[in-house]
JSON list of C-alpha atoms in Angstrom, two decimals:
[
{"chain": "T", "resi": 21, "resn": "MET", "atom": "CA", "xyz": [22.28, 7.33, -13.17]},
{"chain": "T", "resi": 22, "resn": "LYS", "atom": "CA", "xyz": [23.67, 8.93, -10.17]},
{"chain": "T", "resi": 23, "resn": "VAL", "atom": "CA", "xyz": [21.54, 8.30, -6.45]},
{"chain": "T", "resi": 24, "resn": "TYR", "atom": "CA", "xyz": [21.87, 11.77, -4.91]},
{"chain": "T", "resi": 25, "resn": "THR", "atom": "CA", "xyz": [21.14, 14.71, -7.17]},
{"chain": "T", "resi": 26, "resn": "LYS", "atom": "CA", "xyz": [21.51, 17.10, -4.63]},
{"chain": "T", "resi": 27, "resn": "THR", "atom": "CA", "xyz": [18.16, 18.81, -5.80]},
{"chain": "T", "resi": 28, "resn": "GLY", "atom": "CA", "xyz": [16.05, 18.15, -2.75]},
{"chain": "T", "resi": 29, "resn": "ASP", "atom": "CA", "xyz": [18.61, 20.08, -0.72]},
{"chain": "T", "resi": 30, "resn": "LYS", "atom": "CA", "xyz": [16.47, 22.33, 0.40]},
{"chain": "T", "resi": 31, "resn": "GLY", "atom": "CA", "xyz": [13.66, 20.73, 1.53]},
{"chain": "T", "resi": 32, "resn": "THR", "atom": "CA", "xyz": [11.96, 20.05, -1.69]},
{"chain": "T", "resi": 33, "resn": "THR", "atom": "CA", "xyz": [11.15, 17.34, -4.29]},
{"chain": "T", "resi": 34, "resn": "ALA", "atom": "CA", "xyz": [9.69, 17.21, -7.82]},
{"chain": "T", "resi": 35, "resn": "LEU", "atom": "CA", "xyz": [6.42, 15.09, -8.23]},
{"chain": "T", "resi": 36, "resn": "PHE", "atom": "CA", "xyz": [5.65, 13.80, -12.01]},
{"chain": "T", "resi": 37, "resn": "GLY", "atom": "CA", "xyz": [4.70, 16.39, -14.14]},
{"chain": "T", "resi": 38, "resn": "GLY", "atom": "CA", "xyz": [8.00, 18.64, -12.00]},
{"chain": "T", "resi": 39, "resn": "THR", "atom": "CA", "xyz": [5.92, 20.64, -10.08]},
{"chain": "T", "resi": 40, "resn": "ARG", "atom": "CA", "xyz": [8.07, 21.24, -6.88]},
{"chain": "T", "resi": 41, "resn": "VAL", "atom": "CA", "xyz": [6.63, 21.11, -3.70]},
{"chain": "T", "resi": 42, "resn": "PRO", "atom": "CA", "xyz": [7.36, 20.81, 0.26]},
{"chain": "T", "resi": 43, "resn": "LYS", "atom": "CA", "xyz": [9.17, 17.08, 1.93]},
{"chain": "T", "resi": 44, "resn": "HIS", "atom": "CA", "xyz": [6.03, 17.03, 3.61]},
{"chain": "T", "resi": 45, "resn": "HIS", "atom": "CA", "xyz": [3.86, 18.37, 1.79]},
{"chain": "T", "resi": 46, "resn": "ILE", "atom": "CA", "xyz": [-0.20, 15.41, 2.07]},
{"chain": "T", "resi": 47, "resn": "ARG", "atom": "CA", "xyz": [0.71, 14.39, -1.08]},
{"chain": "T", "resi": 48, "resn": "ILE", "atom": "CA", "xyz": [4.85, 13.87, -0.84]},
{"chain": "T", "resi": 49, "resn": "GLU", "atom": "CA", "xyz": [3.46, 12.24, 3.07]},
{"chain": "T", "resi": 50, "resn": "SER", "atom": "CA", "xyz": [0.73, 9.66, 0.58]},
{"chain": "T", "resi": 51, "resn": "TYR", "atom": "CA", "xyz": [3.39, 8.49, -1.08]},
{"chain": "T", "resi": 52, "resn": "GLY", "atom": "CA", "xyz": [6.44, 7.63, 1.10]},
{"chain": "T", "resi": 53, "resn": "THR", "atom": "CA", "xyz": [3.63, 6.64, 3.32]},
{"chain": "T", "resi": 54, "resn": "ILE", "atom": "CA", "xyz": [2.59, 3.50, 0.45]},
{"chain": "T", "resi": 55, "resn": "ASP", "atom": "CA", "xyz": [6.66, 3.08, -0.31]},
{"chain": "T", "resi": 56, "resn": "GLU", "atom": "CA", "xyz": [6.77, 2.07, 3.93]},
{"chain": "T", "resi": 57, "resn": "LEU", "atom": "CA", "xyz": [3.78, 0.15, 3.38]},
{"chain": "T", "resi": 58, "resn": "ASN", "atom": "CA", "xyz": [5.84, -1.58, 0.46]},
{"chain": "T", "resi": 59, "resn": "SER", "atom": "CA", "xyz": [8.52, -2.27, 2.19]},
{"chain": "T", "resi": 60, "resn": "HIS", "atom": "CA", "xyz": [6.71, -3.65, 5.13]},
{"chain": "T", "resi": 61, "resn": "ILE", "atom": "CA", "xyz": [4.88, -6.42, 2.73]},
{"chain": "T", "resi": 62, "resn": "GLY", "atom": "CA", "xyz": [8.49, -7.07, 1.51]},
{"chain": "T", "resi": 63, "resn": "LEU", "atom": "CA", "xyz": [9.86, -8.14, 4.83]},
{"chain": "T", "resi": 64, "resn": "ILE", "atom": "CA", "xyz": [6.37, -10.53, 5.32]},
{"chain": "T", "resi": 65, "resn": "ARG", "atom": "CA", "xyz": [7.21, -11.77, 2.14]},
{"chain": "T", "resi": 66, "resn": "ASP", "atom": "CA", "xyz": [10.44, -12.80, 3.02]},
{"chain": "T", "resi": 67, "resn": "GLN", "atom": "CA", "xyz": [8.96, -14.98, 5.83]},
{"chain": "T", "resi": 68, "resn": "ASP", "atom": "CA", "xyz": [8.54, -18.60, 5.99]},
{"chain": "T", "resi": 69, "resn": "ILE", "atom": "CA", "xyz": [4.78, -18.56, 4.09]},
{"chain": "T", "resi": 70, "resn": "ASP", "atom": "CA", "xyz": [3.17, -20.01, 1.87]},
{"chain": "T", "resi": 71, "resn": "GLN", "atom": "CA", "xyz": [4.01, -19.51, -2.04]},
{"chain": "T", "resi": 72, "resn": "LEU", "atom": "CA", "xyz": [0.85, -19.00, -2.79]},
{"chain": "T", "resi": 73, "resn": "TYR", "atom": "CA", "xyz": [0.63, -15.89, 0.20]},
{"chain": "T", "resi": 74, "resn": "LYS", "atom": "CA", "xyz": [4.04, -14.29, -1.33]},
{"chain": "T", "resi": 75, "resn": "ASN", "atom": "CA", "xyz": [2.80, -14.59, -4.91]},
{"chain": "T", "resi": 76, "resn": "THR", "atom": "CA", "xyz": [-0.25, -12.66, -3.74]},
{"chain": "T", "resi": 77, "resn": "LEU", "atom": "CA", "xyz": [2.17, -10.15, -1.90]},
{"chain": "T", "resi": 78, "resn": "MET", "atom": "CA", "xyz": [4.79, -10.08, -5.06]},
{"chain": "T", "resi": 79, "resn": "HIS", "atom": "CA", "xyz": [1.44, -8.70, -7.01]},
{"chain": "T", "resi": 80, "resn": "ILE", "atom": "CA", "xyz": [0.32, -6.41, -4.46]},
{"chain": "T", "resi": 81, "resn": "GLN", "atom": "CA", "xyz": [4.01, -4.81, -4.14]},
{"chain": "T", "resi": 82, "resn": "ASP", "atom": "CA", "xyz": [3.41, -3.71, -8.26]},
{"chain": "T", "resi": 83, "resn": "ARG", "atom": "CA", "xyz": [-0.08, -2.70, -7.40]},
{"chain": "T", "resi": 84, "resn": "LEU", "atom": "CA", "xyz": [1.68, -0.65, -4.44]},
{"chain": "T", "resi": 85, "resn": "PHE", "atom": "CA", "xyz": [4.08, 0.86, -6.83]},
{"chain": "T", "resi": 86, "resn": "THR", "atom": "CA", "xyz": [1.28, 2.29, -9.59]},
{"chain": "T", "resi": 87, "resn": "VAL", "atom": "CA", "xyz": [-0.79, 3.80, -5.99]},
{"chain": "T", "resi": 88, "resn": "GLY", "atom": "CA", "xyz": [2.58, 5.86, -5.01]},
{"chain": "T", "resi": 89, "resn": "ALA", "atom": "CA", "xyz": [2.96, 6.47, -9.18]},
{"chain": "T", "resi": 90, "resn": "ILE", "atom": "CA", "xyz": [-0.90, 7.91, -9.06]},
{"chain": "T", "resi": 91, "resn": "LEU", "atom": "CA", "xyz": [-0.14, 9.81, -6.03]},
{"chain": "T", "resi": 92, "resn": "ALA", "atom": "CA", "xyz": [2.66, 11.25, -6.59]},
{"chain": "T", "resi": 93, "resn": "THR", "atom": "CA", "xyz": [1.29, 12.60, -9.96]},
{"chain": "T", "resi": 94, "resn": "ASP", "atom": "CA", "xyz": [0.46, 16.70, -9.78]},
{"chain": "T", "resi": 95, "resn": "PRO", "atom": "CA", "xyz": [-3.12, 16.70, -11.19]},
{"chain": "T", "resi": 96, "resn": "GLU", "atom": "CA", "xyz": [-2.80, 19.45, -13.13]},
{"chain": "T", "resi": 97, "resn": "LYS", "atom": "CA", "xyz": [0.32, 18.10, -14.81]},
{"chain": "T", "resi": 98, "resn": "ALA", "atom": "CA", "xyz": [-1.82, 14.56, -15.31]},
{"chain": "T", "resi": 99, "resn": "THR", "atom": "CA", "xyz": [-2.20, 14.67, -19.20]},
{"chain": "T", "resi": 100, "resn": "LEU", "atom": "CA", "xyz": [-0.23, 15.37, -21.09]},
{"chain": "T", "resi": 101, "resn": "LYS", "atom": "CA", "xyz": [-0.65, 18.39, -24.06]},
{"chain": "T", "resi": 102, "resn": "SER", "atom": "CA", "xyz": [-1.41, 15.02, -26.59]},
{"chain": "T", "resi": 103, "resn": "GLY", "atom": "CA", "xyz": [-4.16, 14.82, -24.02]},
{"chain": "T", "resi": 104, "resn": "LYS", "atom": "CA", "xyz": [-1.93, 11.58, -23.10]},
{"chain": "T", "resi": 105, "resn": "ALA", "atom": "CA", "xyz": [-1.61, 10.28, -19.71]},
{"chain": "T", "resi": 106, "resn": "ARG", "atom": "CA", "xyz": [1.10, 11.43, -18.05]},
{"chain": "T", "resi": 107, "resn": "LEU", "atom": "CA", "xyz": [1.47, 7.50, -16.43]},
{"chain": "T", "resi": 108, "resn": "ASN", "atom": "CA", "xyz": [1.74, 5.06, -18.97]},
{"chain": "T", "resi": 109, "resn": "ILE", "atom": "CA", "xyz": [0.46, 2.55, -16.59]},
{"chain": "T", "resi": 110, "resn": "PRO", "atom": "CA", "xyz": [-2.67, 0.82, -15.78]},
{"chain": "T", "resi": 111, "resn": "LYS", "atom": "CA", "xyz": [-4.17, 1.41, -13.17]},
{"chain": "T", "resi": 112, "resn": "ILE", "atom": "CA", "xyz": [-5.88, 0.55, -9.98]},
{"chain": "T", "resi": 113, "resn": "SER", "atom": "CA", "xyz": [-9.05, -1.30, -11.58]},
{"chain": "T", "resi": 114, "resn": "ASN", "atom": "CA", "xyz": [-11.89, -3.31, -9.97]},
{"chain": "T", "resi": 115, "resn": "GLU", "atom": "CA", "xyz": [-9.95, -6.25, -10.70]},
{"chain": "T", "resi": 116, "resn": "ASP", "atom": "CA", "xyz": [-7.30, -5.46, -8.48]},
{"chain": "T", "resi": 117, "resn": "ILE", "atom": "CA", "xyz": [-9.89, -4.69, -5.43]},
{"chain": "T", "resi": 118, "resn": "GLU", "atom": "CA", "xyz": [-11.61, -8.01, -6.39]},
{"chain": "T", "resi": 119, "resn": "ARG", "atom": "CA", "xyz": [-8.64, -10.13, -6.59]},
{"chain": "T", "resi": 120, "resn": "LEU", "atom": "CA", "xyz": [-7.99, -9.14, -2.82]},
{"chain": "T", "resi": 121, "resn": "GLU", "atom": "CA", "xyz": [-11.63, -9.45, -1.93]},
{"chain": "T", "resi": 122, "resn": "LYS", "atom": "CA", "xyz": [-11.36, -13.54, -3.54]},
{"chain": "T", "resi": 123, "resn": "GLU", "atom": "CA", "xyz": [-7.80, -13.82, -0.91]},
{"chain": "T", "resi": 124, "resn": "MET", "atom": "CA", "xyz": [-9.58, -12.91, 1.86]},
{"chain": "T", "resi": 125, "resn": "ASP", "atom": "CA", "xyz": [-12.69, -15.09, 1.31]},
{"chain": "T", "resi": 126, "resn": "GLN", "atom": "CA", "xyz": [-10.06, -17.73, 0.65]},
{"chain": "T", "resi": 127, "resn": "MET", "atom": "CA", "xyz": [-8.19, -16.71, 3.62]},
{"chain": "T", "resi": 128, "resn": "GLU", "atom": "CA", "xyz": [-11.74, -16.90, 5.91]},
{"chain": "T", "resi": 129, "resn": "ASN", "atom": "CA", "xyz": [-13.34, -20.13, 4.79]},
{"chain": "T", "resi": 130, "resn": "SER", "atom": "CA", "xyz": [-10.34, -22.00, 7.14]},
{"chain": "T", "resi": 131, "resn": "LEU", "atom": "CA", "xyz": [-10.36, -19.37, 9.99]},
{"chain": "T", "resi": 132, "resn": "PRO", "atom": "CA", "xyz": [-13.49, -19.50, 12.89]},
{"chain": "T", "resi": 133, "resn": "PRO", "atom": "CA", "xyz": [-15.50, -16.29, 12.70]},
{"chain": "T", "resi": 134, "resn": "MET", "atom": "CA", "xyz": [-14.33, -13.60, 14.31]},
{"chain": "T", "resi": 135, "resn": "THR", "atom": "CA", "xyz": [-16.09, -13.25, 18.07]},
{"chain": "T", "resi": 136, "resn": "HIS", "atom": "CA", "xyz": [-13.53, -10.36, 19.67]},
{"chain": "T", "resi": 137, "resn": "PHE", "atom": "CA", "xyz": [-10.67, -7.55, 18.65]},
{"chain": "T", "resi": 138, "resn": "VAL", "atom": "CA", "xyz": [-7.29, -10.18, 18.61]},
{"chain": "T", "resi": 139, "resn": "LEU", "atom": "CA", "xyz": [-4.77, -9.06, 20.30]},
{"chain": "T", "resi": 140, "resn": "PRO", "atom": "CA", "xyz": [-1.97, -7.90, 17.69]},
{"chain": "T", "resi": 141, "resn": "GLY", "atom": "CA", "xyz": [1.62, -10.69, 17.99]},
{"chain": "T", "resi": 142, "resn": "GLY", "atom": "CA", "xyz": [1.49, -14.73, 18.59]},
{"chain": "T", "resi": 143, "resn": "HIS", "atom": "CA", "xyz": [4.49, -15.15, 16.15]},
{"chain": "T", "resi": 144, "resn": "GLN", "atom": "CA", "xyz": [6.70, -13.12, 13.84]},
{"chain": "T", "resi": 145, "resn": "THR", "atom": "CA", "xyz": [5.78, -13.25, 11.37]},
{"chain": "T", "resi": 146, "resn": "VAL", "atom": "CA", "xyz": [2.11, -12.41, 12.28]},
{"chain": "T", "resi": 147, "resn": "SER", "atom": "CA", "xyz": [3.58, -9.18, 13.51]},
{"chain": "T", "resi": 148, "resn": "PHE", "atom": "CA", "xyz": [5.28, -8.14, 10.93]},
{"chain": "T", "resi": 149, "resn": "CYS", "atom": "CA", "xyz": [1.42, -8.72, 9.17]},
{"chain": "T", "resi": 150, "resn": "HIS", "atom": "CA", "xyz": [-0.58, -5.86, 12.47]},
{"chain": "T", "resi": 151, "resn": "ILE", "atom": "CA", "xyz": [2.53, -3.62, 11.51]},
{"chain": "T", "resi": 152, "resn": "ALA", "atom": "CA", "xyz": [1.97, -3.63, 8.01]},
{"chain": "T", "resi": 153, "resn": "ARG", "atom": "CA", "xyz": [-1.93, -3.29, 8.16]},
{"chain": "T", "resi": 154, "resn": "THR", "atom": "CA", "xyz": [-1.23, -0.46, 10.81]},
{"chain": "T", "resi": 155, "resn": "VAL", "atom": "CA", "xyz": [1.18, 1.46, 8.30]},
{"chain": "T", "resi": 156, "resn": "CYS", "atom": "CA", "xyz": [-1.61, 0.34, 5.22]},
{"chain": "T", "resi": 157, "resn": "ARG", "atom": "CA", "xyz": [-4.31, 1.86, 7.60]},
{"chain": "T", "resi": 158, "resn": "ARG", "atom": "CA", "xyz": [-2.32, 5.07, 8.08]},
{"chain": "T", "resi": 159, "resn": "ALA", "atom": "CA", "xyz": [-1.43, 5.58, 4.43]},
{"chain": "T", "resi": 160, "resn": "GLU", "atom": "CA", "xyz": [-5.37, 4.92, 4.10]},
{"chain": "T", "resi": 161, "resn": "ARG", "atom": "CA", "xyz": [-6.13, 8.22, 6.14]},
{"chain": "T", "resi": 162, "resn": "LEU", "atom": "CA", "xyz": [-3.29, 10.33, 4.38]},
{"chain": "T", "resi": 163, "resn": "ALA", "atom": "CA", "xyz": [-4.65, 9.73, 1.20]},
{"chain": "T", "resi": 164, "resn": "SER", "atom": "CA", "xyz": [-8.09, 10.00, 2.77]},
{"chain": "T", "resi": 165, "resn": "HIS", "atom": "CA", "xyz": [-6.91, 13.67, 3.45]},
{"chain": "T", "resi": 166, "resn": "LEU", "atom": "CA", "xyz": [-5.16, 13.51, -0.25]},
{"chain": "T", "resi": 167, "resn": "ASN", "atom": "CA", "xyz": [-8.38, 13.14, -1.79]},
{"chain": "T", "resi": 168, "resn": "GLU", "atom": "CA", "xyz": [-9.77, 15.72, -0.68]},
{"chain": "T", "resi": 169, "resn": "LEU", "atom": "CA", "xyz": [-8.14, 18.30, -1.80]},
{"chain": "T", "resi": 170, "resn": "GLU", "atom": "CA", "xyz": [-6.78, 17.11, -4.48]},
{"chain": "T", "resi": 171, "resn": "PRO", "atom": "CA", "xyz": [-9.01, 13.89, -5.80]},
{"chain": "T", "resi": 172, "resn": "PHE", "atom": "CA", "xyz": [-7.26, 11.37, -7.48]},
{"chain": "T", "resi": 173, "resn": "GLN", "atom": "CA", "xyz": [-8.71, 7.74, -8.99]},
{"chain": "T", "resi": 174, "resn": "PRO", "atom": "CA", "xyz": [-11.49, 6.57, -6.44]},
{"chain": "T", "resi": 175, "resn": "GLU", "atom": "CA", "xyz": [-10.29, 2.66, -7.20]},
{"chain": "T", "resi": 176, "resn": "THR", "atom": "CA", "xyz": [-7.18, 3.49, -5.67]},
{"chain": "T", "resi": 177, "resn": "LEU", "atom": "CA", "xyz": [-8.76, 4.46, -2.40]},
{"chain": "T", "resi": 178, "resn": "MET", "atom": "CA", "xyz": [-10.71, 1.75, -2.19]},
{"chain": "T", "resi": 179, "resn": "TYR", "atom": "CA", "xyz": [-7.63, -0.59, -3.18]},
{"chain": "T", "resi": 180, "resn": "ILE", "atom": "CA", "xyz": [-5.26, 0.67, -0.46]},
{"chain": "T", "resi": 181, "resn": "ASN", "atom": "CA", "xyz": [-8.57, 0.59, 1.85]},
{"chain": "T", "resi": 182, "resn": "ARG", "atom": "CA", "xyz": [-9.47, -3.15, 0.99]},
{"chain": "T", "resi": 183, "resn": "LEU", "atom": "CA", "xyz": [-5.67, -3.81, 1.57]},
{"chain": "T", "resi": 184, "resn": "SER", "atom": "CA", "xyz": [-5.65, -2.98, 4.90]},
{"chain": "T", "resi": 185, "resn": "ASP", "atom": "CA", "xyz": [-8.62, -5.58, 5.35]},
{"chain": "T", "resi": 186, "resn": "TYR", "atom": "CA", "xyz": [-6.68, -8.06, 3.45]},
{"chain": "T", "resi": 187, "resn": "LEU", "atom": "CA", "xyz": [-2.93, -7.81, 5.71]},
{"chain": "T", "resi": 188, "resn": "PHE", "atom": "CA", "xyz": [-5.86, -8.28, 8.58]},
{"chain": "T", "resi": 189, "resn": "VAL", "atom": "CA", "xyz": [-6.84, -11.43, 7.15]},
{"chain": "T", "resi": 190, "resn": "LEU", "atom": "CA", "xyz": [-3.76, -12.62, 6.02]},
{"chain": "T", "resi": 191, "resn": "ALA", "atom": "CA", "xyz": [-2.29, -11.89, 10.01]},
{"chain": "T", "resi": 192, "resn": "ARG", "atom": "CA", "xyz": [-5.27, -14.54, 11.14]},
{"chain": "T", "resi": 193, "resn": "LYS", "atom": "CA", "xyz": [-4.59, -17.29, 8.25]},
{"chain": "T", "resi": 194, "resn": "LEU", "atom": "CA", "xyz": [-1.01, -16.77, 9.29]},
{"chain": "T", "resi": 195, "resn": "SER", "atom": "CA", "xyz": [-1.59, -17.18, 13.02]},
{"chain": "T", "resi": 196, "resn": "HIS", "atom": "CA", "xyz": [-4.30, -20.53, 12.10]},
{"chain": "T", "resi": 197, "resn": "ASP", "atom": "CA", "xyz": [-1.01, -21.92, 10.03]},
{"chain": "T", "resi": 198, "resn": "LEU", "atom": "CA", "xyz": [1.37, -21.25, 12.21]},
{"chain": "T", "resi": 199, "resn": "GLN", "atom": "CA", "xyz": [-0.32, -22.42, 15.15]},
{"chain": "T", "resi": 200, "resn": "ALA", "atom": "CA", "xyz": [0.46, -19.08, 16.80]},
{"chain": "T", "resi": 201, "resn": "GLU", "atom": "CA", "xyz": [-2.01, -18.49, 19.90]},
{"chain": "T", "resi": 202, "resn": "GLU", "atom": "CA", "xyz": [-4.53, -15.79, 19.06]},
{"chain": "T", "resi": 203, "resn": "ILE", "atom": "CA", "xyz": [-4.97, -13.46, 22.01]},
{"chain": "T", "resi": 204, "resn": "LYS", "atom": "CA", "xyz": [-8.73, -12.59, 22.11]},
{"chain": "T", "resi": 205, "resn": "TRP", "atom": "CA", "xyz": [-9.09, -8.97, 23.29]},
{"chain": "T", "resi": 206, "resn": "ILE", "atom": "CA", "xyz": [-11.47, -9.11, 26.36]},
{"chain": "T", "resi": 207, "resn": "PRO", "atom": "CA", "xyz": [-11.88, -5.87, 28.26]},
{"chain": "T", "resi": 208, "resn": "ASN", "atom": "CA", "xyz": [-11.78, -5.95, 31.94]},
{"chain": "T", "resi": 209, "resn": "LYS", "atom": "CA", "xyz": [-15.34, -4.70, 33.25]},
{"chain": "T", "resi": 210, "resn": "GLU", "atom": "CA", "xyz": [-15.23, -2.16, 35.60]},
{"chain": "T", "resi": 211, "resn": "SER", "atom": "CA", "xyz": [-16.52, -2.83, 39.70]}
]
């Protein structure tokens, strides 16, 4: 199978189900940003970090492929004529969301409480987490907009929201593990 199909040469692409839409369609922006996020998470996973984090990140990457598939499915063609779902894969579950929450709770147990916003940075690996977090927030904004226009499985949007929280906590935990300075943002006062 060739990578290039030439079917998108006029600025359109196909959703699952065959519907063709412009490449700038909100649905394409949504799952394209999830794909971008998945690549950033791969970059974090490639760092010299604890294997537990790598395993969790690999699981997240798997779930993001599912999120992308959900977002790439035309809702009008989500069900086949037989009545079966077009996507024959496990959807995002409450267990997926709870797994992120559990991971965050475990990491936060070893961290000092947050008293201020923190400036992103301090170590390259931590910065990669913050970049992934902000891409995740953008993905959430796009998916939220798409959900207003064409609703999809609620757990999918919840998962994206929780994932950005997870990436923030992971950044803090990696700062701690790597003994990187966590710089608090303390705004200057007007005189």
